[in-house]
Short mmCIF file of C-alpha atoms and ligand atoms in Angstrom, two decimals:
data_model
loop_
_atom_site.label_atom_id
_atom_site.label_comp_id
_atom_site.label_asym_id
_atom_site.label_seq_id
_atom_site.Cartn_x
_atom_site.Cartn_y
_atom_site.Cartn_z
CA UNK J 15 60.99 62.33 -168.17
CA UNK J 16 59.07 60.42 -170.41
CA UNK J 17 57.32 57.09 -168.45
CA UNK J 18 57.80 54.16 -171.12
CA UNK J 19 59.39 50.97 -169.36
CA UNK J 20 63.06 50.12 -170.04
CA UNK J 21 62.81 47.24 -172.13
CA UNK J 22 60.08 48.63 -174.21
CA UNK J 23 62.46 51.75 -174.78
CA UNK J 24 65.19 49.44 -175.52
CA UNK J 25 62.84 47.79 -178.38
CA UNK J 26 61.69 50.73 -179.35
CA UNK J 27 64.92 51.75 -179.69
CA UNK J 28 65.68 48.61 -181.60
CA UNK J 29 62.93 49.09 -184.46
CA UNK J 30 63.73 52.87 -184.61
CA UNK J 31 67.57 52.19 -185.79
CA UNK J 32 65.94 49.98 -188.32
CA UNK J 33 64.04 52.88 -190.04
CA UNK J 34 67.44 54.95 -190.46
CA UNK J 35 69.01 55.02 -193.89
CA UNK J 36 72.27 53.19 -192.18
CA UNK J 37 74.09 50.50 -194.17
CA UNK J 38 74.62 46.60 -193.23
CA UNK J 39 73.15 44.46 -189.98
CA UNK J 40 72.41 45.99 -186.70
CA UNK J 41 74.32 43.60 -184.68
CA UNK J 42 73.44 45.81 -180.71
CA UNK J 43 72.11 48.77 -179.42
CA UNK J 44 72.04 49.57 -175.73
CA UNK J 45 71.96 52.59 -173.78
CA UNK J 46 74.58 54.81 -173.33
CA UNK J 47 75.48 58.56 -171.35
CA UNK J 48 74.24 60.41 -168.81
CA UNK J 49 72.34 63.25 -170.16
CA UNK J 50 69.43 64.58 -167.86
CA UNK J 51 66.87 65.18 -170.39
CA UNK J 52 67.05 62.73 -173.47
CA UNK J 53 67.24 58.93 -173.56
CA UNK J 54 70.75 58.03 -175.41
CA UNK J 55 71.58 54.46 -177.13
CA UNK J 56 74.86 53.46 -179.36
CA UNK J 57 74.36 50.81 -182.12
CA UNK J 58 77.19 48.47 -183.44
CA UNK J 59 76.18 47.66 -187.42
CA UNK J 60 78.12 45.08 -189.42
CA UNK J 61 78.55 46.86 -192.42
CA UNK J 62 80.41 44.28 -195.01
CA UNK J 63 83.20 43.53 -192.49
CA UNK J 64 83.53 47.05 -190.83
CA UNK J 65 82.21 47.58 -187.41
CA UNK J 66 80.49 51.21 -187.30
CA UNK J 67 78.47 52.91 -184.17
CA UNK J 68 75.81 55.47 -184.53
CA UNK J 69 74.02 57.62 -181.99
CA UNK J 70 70.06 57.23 -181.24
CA UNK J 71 68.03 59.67 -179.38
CA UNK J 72 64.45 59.54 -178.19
CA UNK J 73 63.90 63.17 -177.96
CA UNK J 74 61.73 64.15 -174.52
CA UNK J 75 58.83 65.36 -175.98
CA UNK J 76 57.54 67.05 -172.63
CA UNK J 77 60.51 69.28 -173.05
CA UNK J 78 61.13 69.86 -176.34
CA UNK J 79 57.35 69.79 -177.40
CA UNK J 80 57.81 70.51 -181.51
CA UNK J 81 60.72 67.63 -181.92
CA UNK J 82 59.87 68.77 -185.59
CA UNK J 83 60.96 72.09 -185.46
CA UNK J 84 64.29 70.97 -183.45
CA UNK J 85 65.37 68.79 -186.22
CA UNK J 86 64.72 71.58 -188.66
CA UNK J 87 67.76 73.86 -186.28
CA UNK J 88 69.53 70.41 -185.89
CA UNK J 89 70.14 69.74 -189.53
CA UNK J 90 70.99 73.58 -190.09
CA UNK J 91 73.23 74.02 -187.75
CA UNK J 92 75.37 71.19 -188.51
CA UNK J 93 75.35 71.60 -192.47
CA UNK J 94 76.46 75.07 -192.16
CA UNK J 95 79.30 73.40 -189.48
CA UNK J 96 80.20 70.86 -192.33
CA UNK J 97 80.34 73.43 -194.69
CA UNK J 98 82.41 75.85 -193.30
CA UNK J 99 85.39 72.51 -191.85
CA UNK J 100 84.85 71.25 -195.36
CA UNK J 101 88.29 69.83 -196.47
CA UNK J 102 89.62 69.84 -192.98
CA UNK J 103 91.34 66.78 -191.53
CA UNK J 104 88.78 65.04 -189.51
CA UNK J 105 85.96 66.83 -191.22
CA UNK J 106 83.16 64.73 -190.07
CA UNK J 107 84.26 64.77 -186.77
CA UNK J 108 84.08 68.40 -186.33
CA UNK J 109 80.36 68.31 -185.56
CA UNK J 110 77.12 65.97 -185.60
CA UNK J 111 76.02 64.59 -188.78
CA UNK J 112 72.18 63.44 -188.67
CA UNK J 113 71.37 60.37 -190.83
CA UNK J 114 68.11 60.36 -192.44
CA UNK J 115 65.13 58.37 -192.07
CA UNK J 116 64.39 56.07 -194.61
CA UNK J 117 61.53 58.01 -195.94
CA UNK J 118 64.04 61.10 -196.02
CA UNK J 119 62.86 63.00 -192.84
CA UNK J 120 65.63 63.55 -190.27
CA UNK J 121 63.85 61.71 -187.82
CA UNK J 122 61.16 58.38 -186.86
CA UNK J 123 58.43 57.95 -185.06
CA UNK J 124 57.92 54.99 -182.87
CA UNK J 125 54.95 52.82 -181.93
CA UNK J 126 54.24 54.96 -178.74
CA UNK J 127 54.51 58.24 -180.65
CA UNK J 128 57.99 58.93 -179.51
CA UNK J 129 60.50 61.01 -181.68
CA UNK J 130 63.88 59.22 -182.98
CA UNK J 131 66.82 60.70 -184.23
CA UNK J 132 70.13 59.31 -185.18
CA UNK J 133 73.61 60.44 -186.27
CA UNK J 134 77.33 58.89 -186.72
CA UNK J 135 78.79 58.31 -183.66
CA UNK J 136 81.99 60.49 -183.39
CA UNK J 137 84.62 58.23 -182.35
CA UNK J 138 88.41 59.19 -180.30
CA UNK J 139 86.55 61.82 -178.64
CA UNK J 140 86.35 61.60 -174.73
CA UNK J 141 83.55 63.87 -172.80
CA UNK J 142 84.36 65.56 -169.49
CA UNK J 143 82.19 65.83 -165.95
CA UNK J 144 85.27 68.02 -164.78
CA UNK J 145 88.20 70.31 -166.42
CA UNK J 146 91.92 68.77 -165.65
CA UNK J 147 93.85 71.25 -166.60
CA UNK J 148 93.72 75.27 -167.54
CA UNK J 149 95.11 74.08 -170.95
CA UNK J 150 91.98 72.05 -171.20
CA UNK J 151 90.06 74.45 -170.33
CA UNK J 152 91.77 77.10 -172.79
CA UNK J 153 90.54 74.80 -175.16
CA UNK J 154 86.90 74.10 -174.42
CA UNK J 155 86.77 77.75 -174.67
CA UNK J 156 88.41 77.87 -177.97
CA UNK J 157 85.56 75.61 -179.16
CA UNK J 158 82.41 76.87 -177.86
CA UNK J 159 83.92 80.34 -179.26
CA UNK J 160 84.41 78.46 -182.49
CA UNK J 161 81.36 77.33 -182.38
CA UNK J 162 79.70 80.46 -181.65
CA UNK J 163 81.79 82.34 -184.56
CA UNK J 164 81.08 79.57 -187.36
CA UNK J 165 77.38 80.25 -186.74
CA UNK J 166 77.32 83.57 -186.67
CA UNK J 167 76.67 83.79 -190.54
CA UNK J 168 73.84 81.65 -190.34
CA UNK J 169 71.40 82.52 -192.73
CA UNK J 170 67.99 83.67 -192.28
CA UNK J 171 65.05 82.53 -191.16
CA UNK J 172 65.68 82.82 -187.39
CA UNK J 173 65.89 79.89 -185.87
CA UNK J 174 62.63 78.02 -184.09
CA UNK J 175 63.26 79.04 -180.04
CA UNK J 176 62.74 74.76 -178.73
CA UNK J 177 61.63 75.64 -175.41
CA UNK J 178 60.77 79.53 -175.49
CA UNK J 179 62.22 81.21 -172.26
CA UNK J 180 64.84 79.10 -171.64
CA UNK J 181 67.39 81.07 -170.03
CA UNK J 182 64.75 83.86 -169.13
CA UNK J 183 65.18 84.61 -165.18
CA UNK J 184 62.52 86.53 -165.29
CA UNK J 185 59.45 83.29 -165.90
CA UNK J 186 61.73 81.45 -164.17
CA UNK J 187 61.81 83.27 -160.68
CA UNK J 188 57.74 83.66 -161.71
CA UNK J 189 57.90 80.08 -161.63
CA UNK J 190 59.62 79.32 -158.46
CA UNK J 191 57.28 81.86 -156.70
CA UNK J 192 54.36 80.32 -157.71
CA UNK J 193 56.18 76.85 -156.47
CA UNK J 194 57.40 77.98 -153.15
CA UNK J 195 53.67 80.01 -152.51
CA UNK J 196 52.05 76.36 -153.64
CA UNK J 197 54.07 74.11 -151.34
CA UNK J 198 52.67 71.13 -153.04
CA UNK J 199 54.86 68.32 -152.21
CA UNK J 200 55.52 70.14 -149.00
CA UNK J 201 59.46 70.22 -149.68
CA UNK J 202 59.64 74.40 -148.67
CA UNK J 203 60.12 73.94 -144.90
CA UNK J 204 63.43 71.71 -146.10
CA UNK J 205 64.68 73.77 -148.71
CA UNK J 206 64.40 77.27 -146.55
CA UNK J 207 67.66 78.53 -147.03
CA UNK J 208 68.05 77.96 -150.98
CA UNK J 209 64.88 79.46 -151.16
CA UNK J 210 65.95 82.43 -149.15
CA UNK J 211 69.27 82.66 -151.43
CA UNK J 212 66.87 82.74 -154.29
CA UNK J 213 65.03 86.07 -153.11
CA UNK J 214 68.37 88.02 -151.88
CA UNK J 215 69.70 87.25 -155.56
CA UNK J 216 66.64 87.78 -157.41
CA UNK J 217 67.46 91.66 -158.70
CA UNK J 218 70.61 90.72 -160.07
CA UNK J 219 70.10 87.49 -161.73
CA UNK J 220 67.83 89.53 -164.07
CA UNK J 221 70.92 91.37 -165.42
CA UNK J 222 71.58 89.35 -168.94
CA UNK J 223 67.74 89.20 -170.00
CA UNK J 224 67.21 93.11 -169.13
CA UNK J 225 70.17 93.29 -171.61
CA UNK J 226 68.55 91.37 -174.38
CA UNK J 227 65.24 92.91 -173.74
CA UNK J 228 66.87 96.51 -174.22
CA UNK J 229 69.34 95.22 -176.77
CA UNK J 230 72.18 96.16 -175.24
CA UNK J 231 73.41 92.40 -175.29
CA UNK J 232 73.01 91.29 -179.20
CA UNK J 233 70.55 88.49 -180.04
CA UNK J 234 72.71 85.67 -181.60
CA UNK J 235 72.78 81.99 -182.40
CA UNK J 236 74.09 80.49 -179.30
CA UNK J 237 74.10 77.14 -178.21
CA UNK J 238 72.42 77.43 -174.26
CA UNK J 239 73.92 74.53 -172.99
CA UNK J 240 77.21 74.32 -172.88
CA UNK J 241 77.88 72.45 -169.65
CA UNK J 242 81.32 71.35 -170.51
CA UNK J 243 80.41 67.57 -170.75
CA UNK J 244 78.17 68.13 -174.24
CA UNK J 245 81.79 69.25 -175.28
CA UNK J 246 83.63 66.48 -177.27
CA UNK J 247 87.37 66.43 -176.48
CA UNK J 248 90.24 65.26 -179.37
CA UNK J 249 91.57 62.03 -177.60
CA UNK J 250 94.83 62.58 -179.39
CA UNK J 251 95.01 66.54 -179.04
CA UNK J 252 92.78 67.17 -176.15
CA UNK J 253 91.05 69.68 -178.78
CA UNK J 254 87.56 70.78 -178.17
CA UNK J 255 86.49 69.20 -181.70
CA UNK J 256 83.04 68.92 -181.85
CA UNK J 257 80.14 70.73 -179.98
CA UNK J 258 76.99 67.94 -179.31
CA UNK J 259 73.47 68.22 -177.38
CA UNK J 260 72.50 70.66 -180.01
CA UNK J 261 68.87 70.86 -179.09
CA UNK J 262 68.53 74.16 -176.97
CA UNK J 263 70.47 75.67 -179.89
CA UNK J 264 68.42 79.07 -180.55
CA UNK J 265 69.04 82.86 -180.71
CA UNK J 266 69.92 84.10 -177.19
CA UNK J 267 73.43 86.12 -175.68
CA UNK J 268 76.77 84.53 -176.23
CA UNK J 269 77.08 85.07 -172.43
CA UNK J 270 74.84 81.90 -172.00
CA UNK J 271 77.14 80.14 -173.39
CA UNK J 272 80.50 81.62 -172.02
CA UNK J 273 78.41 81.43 -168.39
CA UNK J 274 77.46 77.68 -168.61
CA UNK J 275 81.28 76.97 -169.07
CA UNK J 276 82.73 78.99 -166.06
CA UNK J 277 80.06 77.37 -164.04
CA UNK J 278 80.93 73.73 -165.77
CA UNK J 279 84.80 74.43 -166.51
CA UNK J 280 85.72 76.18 -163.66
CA UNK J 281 84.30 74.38 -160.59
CA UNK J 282 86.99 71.51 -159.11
CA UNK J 283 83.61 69.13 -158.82
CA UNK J 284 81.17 68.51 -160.83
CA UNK J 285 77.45 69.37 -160.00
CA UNK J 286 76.41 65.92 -159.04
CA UNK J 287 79.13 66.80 -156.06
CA UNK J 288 77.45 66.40 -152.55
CA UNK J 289 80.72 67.28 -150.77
CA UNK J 290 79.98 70.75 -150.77
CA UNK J 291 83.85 71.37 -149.54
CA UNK J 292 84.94 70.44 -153.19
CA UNK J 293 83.00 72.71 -154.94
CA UNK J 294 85.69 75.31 -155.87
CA UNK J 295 85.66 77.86 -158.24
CA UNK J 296 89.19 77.94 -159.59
CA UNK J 297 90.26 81.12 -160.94
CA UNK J 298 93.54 80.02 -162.87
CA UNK J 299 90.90 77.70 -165.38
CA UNK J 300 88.60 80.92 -165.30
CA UNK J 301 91.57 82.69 -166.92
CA UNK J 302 92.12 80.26 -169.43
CA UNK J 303 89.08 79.25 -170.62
CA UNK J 304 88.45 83.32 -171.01
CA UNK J 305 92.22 83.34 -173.09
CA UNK J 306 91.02 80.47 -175.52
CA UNK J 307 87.07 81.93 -175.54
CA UNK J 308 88.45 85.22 -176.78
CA UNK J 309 90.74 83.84 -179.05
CA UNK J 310 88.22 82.82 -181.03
CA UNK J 311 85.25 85.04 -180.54
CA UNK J 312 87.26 88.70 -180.26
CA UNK J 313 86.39 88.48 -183.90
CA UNK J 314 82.39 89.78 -183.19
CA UNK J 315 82.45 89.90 -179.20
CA UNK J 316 80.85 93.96 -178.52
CA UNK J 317 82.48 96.21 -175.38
CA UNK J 318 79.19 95.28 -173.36
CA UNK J 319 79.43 91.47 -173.86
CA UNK J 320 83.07 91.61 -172.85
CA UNK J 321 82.57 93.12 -169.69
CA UNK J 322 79.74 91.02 -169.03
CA UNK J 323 81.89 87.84 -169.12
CA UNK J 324 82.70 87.41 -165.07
CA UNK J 325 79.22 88.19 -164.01
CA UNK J 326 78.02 85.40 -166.86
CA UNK J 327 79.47 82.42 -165.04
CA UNK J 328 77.65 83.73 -162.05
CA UNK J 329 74.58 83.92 -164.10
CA UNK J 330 73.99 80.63 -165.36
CA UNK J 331 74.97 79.32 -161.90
CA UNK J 332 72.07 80.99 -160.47
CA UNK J 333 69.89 80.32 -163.19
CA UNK J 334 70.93 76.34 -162.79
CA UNK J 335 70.40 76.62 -159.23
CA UNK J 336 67.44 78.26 -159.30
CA UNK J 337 65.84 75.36 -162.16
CA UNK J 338 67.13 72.60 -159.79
CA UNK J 339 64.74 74.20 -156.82
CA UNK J 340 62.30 74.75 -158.36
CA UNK J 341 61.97 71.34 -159.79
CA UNK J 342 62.45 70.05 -156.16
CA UNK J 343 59.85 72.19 -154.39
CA UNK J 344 57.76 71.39 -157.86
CA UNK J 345 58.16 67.12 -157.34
CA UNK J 346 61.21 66.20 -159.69
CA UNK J 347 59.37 66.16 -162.97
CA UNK J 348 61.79 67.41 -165.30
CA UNK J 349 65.38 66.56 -164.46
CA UNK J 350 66.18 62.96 -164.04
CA UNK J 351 66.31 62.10 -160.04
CA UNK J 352 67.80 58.98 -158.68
CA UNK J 353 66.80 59.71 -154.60
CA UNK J 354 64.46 62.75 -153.37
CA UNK J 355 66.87 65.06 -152.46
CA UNK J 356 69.03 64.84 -155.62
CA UNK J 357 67.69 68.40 -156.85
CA UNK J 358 68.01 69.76 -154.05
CA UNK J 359 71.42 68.27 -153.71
CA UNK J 360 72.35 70.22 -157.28
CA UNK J 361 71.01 73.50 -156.02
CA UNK J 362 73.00 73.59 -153.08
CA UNK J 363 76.08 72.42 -155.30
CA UNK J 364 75.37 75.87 -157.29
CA UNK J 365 74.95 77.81 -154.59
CA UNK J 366 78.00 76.88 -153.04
CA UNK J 367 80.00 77.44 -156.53
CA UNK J 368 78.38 80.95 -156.43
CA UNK J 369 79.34 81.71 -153.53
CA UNK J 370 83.22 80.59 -153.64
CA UNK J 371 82.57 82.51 -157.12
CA UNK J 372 81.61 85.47 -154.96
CA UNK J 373 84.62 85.49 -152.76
CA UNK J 374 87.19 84.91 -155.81
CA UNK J 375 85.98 87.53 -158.06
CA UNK J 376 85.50 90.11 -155.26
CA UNK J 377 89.05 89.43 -153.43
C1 LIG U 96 70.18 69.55 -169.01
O1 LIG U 96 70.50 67.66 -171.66
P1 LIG U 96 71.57 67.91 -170.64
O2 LIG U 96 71.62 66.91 -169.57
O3 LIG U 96 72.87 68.18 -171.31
C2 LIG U 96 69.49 70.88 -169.27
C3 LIG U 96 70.47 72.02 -169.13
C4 LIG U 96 71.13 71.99 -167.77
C5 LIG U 96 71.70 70.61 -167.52
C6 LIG U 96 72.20 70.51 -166.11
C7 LIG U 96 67.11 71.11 -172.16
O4 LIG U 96 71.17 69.33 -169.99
O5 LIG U 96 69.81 73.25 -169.26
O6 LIG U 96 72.21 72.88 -167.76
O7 LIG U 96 70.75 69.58 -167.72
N1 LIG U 96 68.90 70.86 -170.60
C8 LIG U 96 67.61 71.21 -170.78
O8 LIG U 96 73.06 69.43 -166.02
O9 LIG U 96 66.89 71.59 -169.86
MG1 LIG U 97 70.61 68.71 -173.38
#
């Protein structure tokens, strides 16, 4: 994560609102979510009489290392959204809507260098660690389908991959050798069992990239993290409304997607869950969050991507796990940590939804 101190982030974010084309007097802005990656803030603006929020986002430039070429997907993405719900009842609340910079880019730059975007802060919408019902999660897979379907027309050029191999198992089990064989913040000895899960499961994680490299698995515009808290929830219909964290959104499988909400939608605990007991992989929300998925994404989904759906969920588990250990045995540089263990606590959270995955799917 980036290293600027608190308050200077929170003035920075201060005199980045300013430079946003936003109506009326900035009356707060403080910080706001729990996102792992990017530093979140909400601002309350006067504007003649009506109270209005917006979003701000200092975009981690370690990860996402051309911010420009983000924005350029960002604003893409959600005009073709906004042009395909145009005339719907709560149109602008159907996906993100980036406000401009004064000077007419779709983002600032701050004193340090940092990147700033901002967009209208979509309001009655509630986001969700963990899925309450299987109507809910019917519905969160009605979105990401809709999601998945409204982009599918998405004109040419292809868009900019933001962090190149993202879901690729293949660099990422070259990185985790090269961080177990290092050792260098001598965490290997206390992570020997995740690490041995890693090897045993190795072959098979590499099933969904094989099937993009040999194009058996179509290359489309997916969304690659779809954890089911970036998923904005209709406070008055429970409705999956609008789809947010749109920054990993790049051509991979659909499966990514559909895989990162079985392992989100699907588990009875979340991933920050250290009560390993909890973890659960429930297969009556697996059922309906496949139901309201297909609903919606039957329209394009191939034979091959279909059948691929199960093994998916078990996918992006192992891929999660397999980023949260490696980041451990690697010294916590990329996720936020709040104590040393916490990655480590995640990977064993994934492991143990993999394996009640295992013994669900199999019996
Ligand atoms: C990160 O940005 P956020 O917190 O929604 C990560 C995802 C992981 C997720 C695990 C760019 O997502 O890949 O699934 O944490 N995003 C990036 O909670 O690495
Ligand atoms: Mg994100």
């Amino acid at each position: 994560m980036q290293d600027t101190s608190h308050t200077t982030l929170i003035a920075l974010a201060r005199s980045a609102a300013l430079d946003f084309a936003i109506y009326g007097d900035l009356e707060s802005i403080a910080p706001f979510g729990g996102g792992l990656i990017n530093h979140t803030f909400v601002s309350v603006w006067d504007q003649a009489g009506t109270r209005v929020r917006y979003l701000h986002q200092r975009i981690n430039d370690k990860v996402f290392t051309r911010p420009d070429q983000l924005m350029d997907n960002f604003t893409r993405v959600t005009a073709h959204i906004a042009a395909k719900t145009a005339g719907m009842p709560n149109h602008s609340r159907r996906t993100l809507t980036v406000v401009r910079a004064r000077n007419g880019l779709p983002y600032t730059r701050d004193a340090e260098g940092g990147w700033w975007r901002a967009y209208l802060f979509v309001e009655g919408v509630c986001a969700k660690q963990v899925a309450s019902s299987p109507e809910e999660a019917r519905m969160l897979g009605a979105g990401v389908g809709r999601f998945q379907k409204q982009l599918a027309d998405l004109p040419l050029p292809r868009l900019h991959e933001t962090i190149p191999n993202f879901h690729n198992m293949e660099t990422r089990y070259t990185r985790f050798h090269t961080a177990v064989a290092g050792d260098l913040v001598k965490r290997a000895h206390e992570a020997r069992e995740e690490i041995a899960f890693m090897e045993a499961n190795e072959e098979r994680g590499l099933i969904l990239i094989r099937g993009l490299q040999n194009k058996s698995l179509p290359e489309r515009v997916c969304h690659n993290d779809t954890k089911m808290n970036n998923i904005f929830l209709d406070d008055a219909t429970g409705e999956a409304l609008c789809v947010a964290d749109l920054d990993t959104v790049m051509p991979g499988t659909v499966l990514f997607d559909v895989g990162d909400l079985i392992r989100t939608v699907c588990s009875r605990a979340g991933e920050e869950e250290r009560d390993l007991a909890k973890v659960a992989f429930d297969p009556r929300f697996f059922d309906a969050l496949i139901a309201g998925y297909c609903s919606e994404a039957n329209a394009f989904l191939t034979k091959e991507e279909k059948r691929l759906i199960p093994e998916a969920g078990r996918n992006i588990t192992h891929i999660m796990a397999l980023r949260f250990l490696t980041d451990y045995l690697e010294g916590d540089h990329y996720y936020a940590t709040s104590r040393p263990e916490h990655n480590l606590d995640r990977c064993r959270n994934q492991i143990a939804l993999i394996k009640s995955l295992d013994a669900t799917l199999r019996g």
